[in-house]
Short mmCIF file of C-alpha atoms and ligand atoms in Angstrom, two decimals:
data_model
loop_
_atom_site.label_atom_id
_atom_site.label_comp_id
_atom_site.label_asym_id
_atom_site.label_seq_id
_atom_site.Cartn_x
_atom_site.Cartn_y
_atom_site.Cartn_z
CA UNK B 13 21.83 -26.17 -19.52
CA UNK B 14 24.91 -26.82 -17.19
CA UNK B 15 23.41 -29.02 -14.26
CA UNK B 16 20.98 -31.54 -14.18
CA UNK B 17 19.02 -33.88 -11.75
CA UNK B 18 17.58 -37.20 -11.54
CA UNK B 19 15.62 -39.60 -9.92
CA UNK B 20 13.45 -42.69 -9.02
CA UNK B 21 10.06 -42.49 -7.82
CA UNK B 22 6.92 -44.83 -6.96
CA UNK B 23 7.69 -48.93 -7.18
CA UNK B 24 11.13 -49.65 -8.13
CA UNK B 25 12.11 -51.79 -11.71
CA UNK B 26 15.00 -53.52 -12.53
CA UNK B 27 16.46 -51.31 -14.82
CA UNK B 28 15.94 -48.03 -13.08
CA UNK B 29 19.90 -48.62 -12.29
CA UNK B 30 20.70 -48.87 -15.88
CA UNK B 31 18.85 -45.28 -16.65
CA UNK B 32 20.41 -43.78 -13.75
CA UNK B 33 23.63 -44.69 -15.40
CA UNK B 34 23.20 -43.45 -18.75
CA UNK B 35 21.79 -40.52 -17.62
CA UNK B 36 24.64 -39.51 -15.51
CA UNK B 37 27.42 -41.05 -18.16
CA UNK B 38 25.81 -39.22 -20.84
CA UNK B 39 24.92 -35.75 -19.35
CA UNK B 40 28.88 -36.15 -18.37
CA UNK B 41 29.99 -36.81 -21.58
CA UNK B 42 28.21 -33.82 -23.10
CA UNK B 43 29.99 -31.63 -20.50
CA UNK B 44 26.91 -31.47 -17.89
CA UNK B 45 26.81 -31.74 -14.16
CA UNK B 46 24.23 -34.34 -12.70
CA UNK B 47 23.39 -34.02 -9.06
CA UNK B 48 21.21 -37.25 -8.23
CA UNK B 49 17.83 -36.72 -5.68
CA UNK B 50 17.11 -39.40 -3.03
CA UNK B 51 14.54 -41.00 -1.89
CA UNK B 52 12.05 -39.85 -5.41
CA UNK B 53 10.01 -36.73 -4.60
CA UNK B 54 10.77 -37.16 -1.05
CA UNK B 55 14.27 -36.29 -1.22
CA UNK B 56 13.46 -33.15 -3.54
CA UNK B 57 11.17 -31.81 -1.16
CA UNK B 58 14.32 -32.44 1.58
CA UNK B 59 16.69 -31.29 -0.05
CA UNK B 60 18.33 -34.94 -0.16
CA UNK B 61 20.17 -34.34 -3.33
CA UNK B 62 24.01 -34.85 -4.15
CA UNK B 63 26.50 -34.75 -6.86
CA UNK B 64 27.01 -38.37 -9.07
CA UNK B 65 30.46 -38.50 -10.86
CA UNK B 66 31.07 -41.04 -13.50
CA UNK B 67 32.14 -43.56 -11.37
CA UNK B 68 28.62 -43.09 -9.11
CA UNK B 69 27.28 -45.22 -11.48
CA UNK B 70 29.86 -47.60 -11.97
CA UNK B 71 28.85 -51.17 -11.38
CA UNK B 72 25.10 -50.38 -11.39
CA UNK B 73 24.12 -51.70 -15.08
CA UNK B 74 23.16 -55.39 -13.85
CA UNK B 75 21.54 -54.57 -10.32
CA UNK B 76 18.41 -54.26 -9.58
CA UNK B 77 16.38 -51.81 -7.46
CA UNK B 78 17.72 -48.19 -7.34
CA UNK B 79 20.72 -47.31 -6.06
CA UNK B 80 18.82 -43.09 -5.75
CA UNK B 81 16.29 -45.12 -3.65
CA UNK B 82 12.70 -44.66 -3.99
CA UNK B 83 9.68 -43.36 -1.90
CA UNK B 84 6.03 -42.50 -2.75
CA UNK B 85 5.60 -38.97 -1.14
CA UNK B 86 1.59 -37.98 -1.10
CA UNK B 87 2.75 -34.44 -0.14
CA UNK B 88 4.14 -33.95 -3.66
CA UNK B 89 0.52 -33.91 -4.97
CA UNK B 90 -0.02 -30.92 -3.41
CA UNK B 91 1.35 -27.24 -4.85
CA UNK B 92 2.92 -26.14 -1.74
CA UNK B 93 5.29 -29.90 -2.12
CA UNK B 94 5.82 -28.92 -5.70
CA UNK B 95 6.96 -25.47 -5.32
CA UNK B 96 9.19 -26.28 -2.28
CA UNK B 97 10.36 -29.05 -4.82
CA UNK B 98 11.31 -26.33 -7.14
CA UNK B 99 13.29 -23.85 -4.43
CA UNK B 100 15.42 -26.98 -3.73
CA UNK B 101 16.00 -27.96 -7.22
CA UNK B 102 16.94 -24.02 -8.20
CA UNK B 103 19.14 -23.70 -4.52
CA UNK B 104 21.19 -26.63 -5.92
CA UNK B 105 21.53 -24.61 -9.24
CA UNK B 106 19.65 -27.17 -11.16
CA UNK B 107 17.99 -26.50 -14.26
CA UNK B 108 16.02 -29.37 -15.58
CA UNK B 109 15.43 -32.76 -14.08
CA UNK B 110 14.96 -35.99 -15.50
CA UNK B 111 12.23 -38.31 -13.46
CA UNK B 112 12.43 -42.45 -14.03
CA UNK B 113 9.45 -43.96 -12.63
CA UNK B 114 5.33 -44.76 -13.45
CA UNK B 115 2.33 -43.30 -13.50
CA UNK B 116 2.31 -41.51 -9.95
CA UNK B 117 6.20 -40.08 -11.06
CA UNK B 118 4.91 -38.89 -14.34
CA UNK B 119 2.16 -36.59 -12.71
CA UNK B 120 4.72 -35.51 -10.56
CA UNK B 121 6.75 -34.46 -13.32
CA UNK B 122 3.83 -33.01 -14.97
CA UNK B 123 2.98 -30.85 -12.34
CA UNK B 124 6.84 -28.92 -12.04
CA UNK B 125 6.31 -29.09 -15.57
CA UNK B 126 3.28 -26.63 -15.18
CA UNK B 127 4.54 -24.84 -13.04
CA UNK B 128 7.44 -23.85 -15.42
CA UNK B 129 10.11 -26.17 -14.45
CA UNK B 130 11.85 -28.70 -17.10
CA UNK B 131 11.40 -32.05 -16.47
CA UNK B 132 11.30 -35.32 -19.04
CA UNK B 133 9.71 -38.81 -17.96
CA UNK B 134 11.36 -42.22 -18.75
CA UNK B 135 9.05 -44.76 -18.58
CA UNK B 136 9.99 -47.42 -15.13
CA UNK B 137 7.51 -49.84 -13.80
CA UNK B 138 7.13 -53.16 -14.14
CA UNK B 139 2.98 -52.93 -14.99
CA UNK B 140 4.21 -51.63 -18.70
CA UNK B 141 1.07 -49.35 -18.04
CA UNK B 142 2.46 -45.60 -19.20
CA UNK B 143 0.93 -44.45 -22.23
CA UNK B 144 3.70 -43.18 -24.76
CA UNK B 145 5.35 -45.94 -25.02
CA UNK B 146 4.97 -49.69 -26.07
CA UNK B 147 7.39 -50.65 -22.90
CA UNK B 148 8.78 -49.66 -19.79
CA UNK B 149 12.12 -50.36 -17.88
CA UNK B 150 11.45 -53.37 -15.80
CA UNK B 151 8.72 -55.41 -17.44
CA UNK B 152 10.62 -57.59 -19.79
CA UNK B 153 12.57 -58.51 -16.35
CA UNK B 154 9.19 -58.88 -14.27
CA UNK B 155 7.94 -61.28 -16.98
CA UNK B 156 10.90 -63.77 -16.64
CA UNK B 157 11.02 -63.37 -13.55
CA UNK B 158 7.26 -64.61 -13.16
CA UNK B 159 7.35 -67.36 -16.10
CA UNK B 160 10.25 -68.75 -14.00
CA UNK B 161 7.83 -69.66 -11.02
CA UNK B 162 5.01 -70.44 -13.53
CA UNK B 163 7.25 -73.12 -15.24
CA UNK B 164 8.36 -74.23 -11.58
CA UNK B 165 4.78 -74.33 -10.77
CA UNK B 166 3.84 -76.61 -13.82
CA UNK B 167 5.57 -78.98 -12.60
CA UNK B 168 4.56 -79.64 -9.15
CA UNK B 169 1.11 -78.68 -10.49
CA UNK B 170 0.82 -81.54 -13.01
CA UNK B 171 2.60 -84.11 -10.69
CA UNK B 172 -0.38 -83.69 -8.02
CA UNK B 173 -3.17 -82.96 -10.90
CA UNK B 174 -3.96 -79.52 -9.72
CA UNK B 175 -5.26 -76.10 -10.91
CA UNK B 176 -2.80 -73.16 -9.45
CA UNK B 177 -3.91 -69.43 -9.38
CA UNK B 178 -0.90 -67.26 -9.58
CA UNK B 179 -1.61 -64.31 -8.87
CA UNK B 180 0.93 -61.34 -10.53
CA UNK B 181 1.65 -57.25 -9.98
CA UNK B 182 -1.10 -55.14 -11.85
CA UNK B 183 -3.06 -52.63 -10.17
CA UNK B 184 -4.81 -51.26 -13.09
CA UNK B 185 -3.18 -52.88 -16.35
CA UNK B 186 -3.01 -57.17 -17.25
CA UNK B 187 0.08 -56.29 -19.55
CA UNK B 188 2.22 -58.52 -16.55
CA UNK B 189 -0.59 -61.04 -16.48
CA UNK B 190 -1.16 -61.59 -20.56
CA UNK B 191 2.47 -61.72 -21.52
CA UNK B 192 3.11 -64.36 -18.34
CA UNK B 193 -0.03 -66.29 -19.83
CA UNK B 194 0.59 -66.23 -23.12
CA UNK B 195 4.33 -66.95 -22.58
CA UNK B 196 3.61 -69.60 -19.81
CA UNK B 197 0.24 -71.55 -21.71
CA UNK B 198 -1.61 -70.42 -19.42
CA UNK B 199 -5.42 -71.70 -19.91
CA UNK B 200 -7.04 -68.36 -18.45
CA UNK B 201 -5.53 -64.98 -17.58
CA UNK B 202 -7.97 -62.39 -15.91
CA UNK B 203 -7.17 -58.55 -16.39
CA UNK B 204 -8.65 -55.49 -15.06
CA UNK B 205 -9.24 -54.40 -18.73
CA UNK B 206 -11.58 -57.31 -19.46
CA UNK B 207 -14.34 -58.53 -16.98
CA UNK B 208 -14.39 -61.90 -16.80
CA UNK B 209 -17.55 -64.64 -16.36
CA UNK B 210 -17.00 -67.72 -13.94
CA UNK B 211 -19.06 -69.87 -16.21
CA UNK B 212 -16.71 -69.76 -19.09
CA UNK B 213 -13.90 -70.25 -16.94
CA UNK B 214 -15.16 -73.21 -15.37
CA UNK B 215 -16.07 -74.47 -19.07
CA UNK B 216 -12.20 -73.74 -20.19
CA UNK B 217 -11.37 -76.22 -17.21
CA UNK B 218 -13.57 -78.83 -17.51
CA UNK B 219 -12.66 -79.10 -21.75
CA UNK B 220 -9.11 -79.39 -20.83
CA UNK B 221 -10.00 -82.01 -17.89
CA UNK B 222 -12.13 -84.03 -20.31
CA UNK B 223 -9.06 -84.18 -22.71
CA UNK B 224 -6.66 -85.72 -20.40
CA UNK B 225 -5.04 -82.34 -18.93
CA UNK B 226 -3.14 -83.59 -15.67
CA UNK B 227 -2.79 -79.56 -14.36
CA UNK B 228 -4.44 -76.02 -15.13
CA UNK B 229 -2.85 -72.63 -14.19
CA UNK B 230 -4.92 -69.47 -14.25
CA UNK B 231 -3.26 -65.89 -14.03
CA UNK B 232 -4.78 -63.76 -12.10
CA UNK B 233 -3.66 -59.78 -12.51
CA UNK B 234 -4.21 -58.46 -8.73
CA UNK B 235 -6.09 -55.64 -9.76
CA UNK B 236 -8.96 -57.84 -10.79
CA UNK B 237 -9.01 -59.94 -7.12
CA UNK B 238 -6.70 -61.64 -5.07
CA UNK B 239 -5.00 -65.56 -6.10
CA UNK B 240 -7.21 -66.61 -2.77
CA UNK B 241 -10.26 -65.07 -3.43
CA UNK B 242 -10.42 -66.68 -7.14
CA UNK B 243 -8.93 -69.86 -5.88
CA UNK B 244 -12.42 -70.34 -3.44
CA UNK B 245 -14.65 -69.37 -6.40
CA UNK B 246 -12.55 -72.50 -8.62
CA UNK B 247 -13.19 -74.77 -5.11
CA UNK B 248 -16.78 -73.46 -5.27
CA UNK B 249 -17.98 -73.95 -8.79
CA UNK B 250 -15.91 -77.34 -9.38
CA UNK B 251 -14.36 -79.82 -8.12
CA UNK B 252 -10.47 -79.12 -8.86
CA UNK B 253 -8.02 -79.31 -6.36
CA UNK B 254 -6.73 -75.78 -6.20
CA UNK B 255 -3.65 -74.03 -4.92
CA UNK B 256 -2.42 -70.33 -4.60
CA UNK B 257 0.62 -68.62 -5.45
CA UNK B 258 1.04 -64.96 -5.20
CA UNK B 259 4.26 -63.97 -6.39
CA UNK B 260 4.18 -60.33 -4.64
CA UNK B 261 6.87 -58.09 -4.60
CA UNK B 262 9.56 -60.62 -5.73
CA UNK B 263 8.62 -59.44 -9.19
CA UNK B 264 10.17 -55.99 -8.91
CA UNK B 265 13.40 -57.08 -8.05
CA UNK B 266 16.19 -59.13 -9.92
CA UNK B 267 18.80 -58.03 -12.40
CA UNK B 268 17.48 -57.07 -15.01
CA UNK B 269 17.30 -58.39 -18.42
CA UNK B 270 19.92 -57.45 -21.34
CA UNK B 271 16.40 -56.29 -23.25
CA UNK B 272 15.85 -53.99 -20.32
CA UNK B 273 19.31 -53.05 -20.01
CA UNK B 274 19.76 -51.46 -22.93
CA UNK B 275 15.99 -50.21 -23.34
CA UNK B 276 16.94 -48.26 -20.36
CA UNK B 277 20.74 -46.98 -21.40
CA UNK B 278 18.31 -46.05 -24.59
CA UNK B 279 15.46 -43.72 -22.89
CA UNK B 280 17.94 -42.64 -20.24
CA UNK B 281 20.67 -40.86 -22.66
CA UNK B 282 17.74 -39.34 -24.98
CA UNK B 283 15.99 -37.62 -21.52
CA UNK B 284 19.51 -36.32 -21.36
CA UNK B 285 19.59 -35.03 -25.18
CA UNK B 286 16.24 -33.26 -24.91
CA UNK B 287 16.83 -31.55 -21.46
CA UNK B 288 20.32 -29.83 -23.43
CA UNK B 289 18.26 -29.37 -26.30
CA UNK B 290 16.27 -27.16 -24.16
CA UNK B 291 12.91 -30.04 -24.96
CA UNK B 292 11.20 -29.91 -21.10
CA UNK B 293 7.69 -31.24 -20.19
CA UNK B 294 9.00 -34.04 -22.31
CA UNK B 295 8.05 -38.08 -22.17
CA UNK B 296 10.44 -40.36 -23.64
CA UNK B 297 9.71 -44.06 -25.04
CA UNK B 298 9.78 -46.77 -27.45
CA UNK B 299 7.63 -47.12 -30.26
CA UNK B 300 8.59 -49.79 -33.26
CA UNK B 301 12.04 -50.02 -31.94
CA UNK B 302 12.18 -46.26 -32.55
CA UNK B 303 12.64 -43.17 -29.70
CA UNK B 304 10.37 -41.46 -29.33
CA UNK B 305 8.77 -38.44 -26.81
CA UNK B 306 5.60 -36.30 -26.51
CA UNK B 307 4.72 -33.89 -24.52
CA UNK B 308 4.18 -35.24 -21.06
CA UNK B 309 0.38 -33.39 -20.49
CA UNK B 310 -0.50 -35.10 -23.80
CA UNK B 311 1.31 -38.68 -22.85
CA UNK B 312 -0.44 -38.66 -19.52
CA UNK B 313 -4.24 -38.14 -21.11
CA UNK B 314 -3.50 -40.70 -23.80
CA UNK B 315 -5.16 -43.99 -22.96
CA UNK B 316 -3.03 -47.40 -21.75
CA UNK B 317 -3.44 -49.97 -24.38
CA UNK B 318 -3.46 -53.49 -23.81
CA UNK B 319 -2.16 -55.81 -27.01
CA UNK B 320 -6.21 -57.25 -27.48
CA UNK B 321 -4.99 -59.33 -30.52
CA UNK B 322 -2.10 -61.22 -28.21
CA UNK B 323 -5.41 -61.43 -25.71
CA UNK B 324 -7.55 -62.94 -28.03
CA UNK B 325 -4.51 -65.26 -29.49
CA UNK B 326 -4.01 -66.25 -25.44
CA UNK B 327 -7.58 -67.58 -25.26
CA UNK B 328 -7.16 -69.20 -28.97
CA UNK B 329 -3.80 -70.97 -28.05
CA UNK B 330 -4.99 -72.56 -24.39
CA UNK B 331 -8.26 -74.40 -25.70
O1 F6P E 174 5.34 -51.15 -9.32
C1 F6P E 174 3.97 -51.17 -9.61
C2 F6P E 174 3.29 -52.03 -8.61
O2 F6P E 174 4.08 -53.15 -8.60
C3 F6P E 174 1.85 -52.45 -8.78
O3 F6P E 174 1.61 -53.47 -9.71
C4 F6P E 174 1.49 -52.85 -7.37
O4 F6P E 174 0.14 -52.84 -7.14
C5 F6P E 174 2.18 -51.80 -6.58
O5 F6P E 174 3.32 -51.42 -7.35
C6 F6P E 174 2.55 -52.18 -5.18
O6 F6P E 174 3.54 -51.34 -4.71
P1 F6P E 174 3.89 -50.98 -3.21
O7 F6P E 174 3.75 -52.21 -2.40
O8 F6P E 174 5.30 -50.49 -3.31
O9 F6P E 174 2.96 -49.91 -2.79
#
């Protein structure tokens, strides 16, 4: 292998910067070409794709965003997208590409994998929701970023003697939501993964009323309803004085953590390895502080897993 691509695809992560990097400074170092794609699977269907030199991805490590952009292109779900994604790739001489992004980027990559073209996933998204791995570039950031406002909200929260609903990124995983509640003593986090019932809510709230509790924050993941809508059920079924926050996109963006950082430089530089050791249809992540990779068909039907012990300890700890 003597030229390889990469790129970004579906919502951005702090970190994605820091995988670019190390996927570029490595390939280099090993005597590789990179040419980075634009835009995700956009720019490979475009043709939006240019050579990165070593100092491309100078002063990227601590940014956040992408500096390759991002897009999500629904015409790469369809064969004619992929294929035309292919012709580019192979007109620009390159022979394996290395994709950085979630779930929708991972099918993506699956799909050029099928149809006979190398690829490897690294794991970016800030929902922590790709199987294969125990994290993913951008969480640990996301998670400071919301127990920041959560601790700013505790205050203002207990000096009026509220309950807030904050309501945090999570389409179809709580990983964002139970690490923010756990982390921010939270007395109820809601998660896609776990229906919840209104009666034991309310019961959580009134115990910690009846003990002297001057404030109550509930984390809502937004793939189980929106901060508002829960907020009228609270106003409905008791008699708190309730607020909203939804923290919205500022979650995906900040620099990003020195865990992220370096998880990234990690998973970055070993899609690099794998693509020279001729290892395509390849998912790369972090298991036990160990690298790891499967194969990406097999990573993609393996289920998410949400930490149900740290859930259970959440519910233990707020009481
Ligand atoms: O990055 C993942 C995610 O943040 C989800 O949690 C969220 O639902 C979605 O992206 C929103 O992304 P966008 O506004 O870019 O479509």
């Amino acid at each position: 292998m003597k030229r390889i691509g990469v790129l970004t695809s579906g919502g951005d992560a702090p970190g994605m910067n820091a995988a670019v990097r190390a996927v570029v400074r490595k390939a280099i170092y090993h005597g590789l070409e990179v040419y980075g794609v634009y835009q995700g699977y956009h720019g490979l269907m475009t043709g939006n794709i240019q050579k990165l030199e070593l100092g491309s991805v100078g002063d990227i490590i601590h940014r956040g965003g992408t500096v390759l952009r991002s897009a999500r292109c629904p015409e790469f779900v369809t064969k004619e997208g992929q294929k035309q994604g292919i012709e580019q790739l192979k007109a620009h001489g390159i022979e394996g590409l290395v994709v950085i992004g979630g779930d929708g980027s991972y099918r993506g990559a699956k799909a050029l994998t099928e149809l006979g073209y190398p690829c490897v996933g690294v794991p970016g998204t800030i929902d922590n929701d790709i199987p294969g791995t125990e994290f993913t570039i951008g969480f640990d950031t996301a998670l400071n970023t919301v127990i920041d406002a959560v601790d700013k909200i505790r205050d203002t929260a207990s000096s009026h003697e509220r309950t807030f609903v904050v309501e945090v990124m999570g389409r179809d995983a709580g990983d964002l939501a139970l690490w923010a509640g756990l982390s921010g003593g939270a007395e109820t986090i809601l998660i896609p993964e776990d229906p919840y019932d209104m009666e034991s809510v309310k019961e959580r709230l009134m115990k910690g009323h009846e003990r002297g509790k001057k404030h109550s924050i509930i984390i809502v993941a937004e793939g189980v309803m929106s901060g508002t809508e829960f907020a009228k059920k609270i106003e409905e079924n008791t008699d708190f004085d309730t607020r909203v926050s939804v923290l919205g996109h500022m979650q995906r963006g900040g620099s990003p953590t020195a865990a992220d950082r370096v998880l990234a430089s990690r998973l970055g530089a070993r899609a690099v390895e794998l693509l020279i050791e001729g290892k395509g249809g390849r998912a790369v992540g972090i298991e036990h502080n160990k690298l790891v990779d499967y194969d990406i068909i097999e990573a993609l039907a393996m289920p998410h897993k949400l930490d149900l012990d740290m859930y259970r300890l959440s519910k233990e700890l707020s009481i």
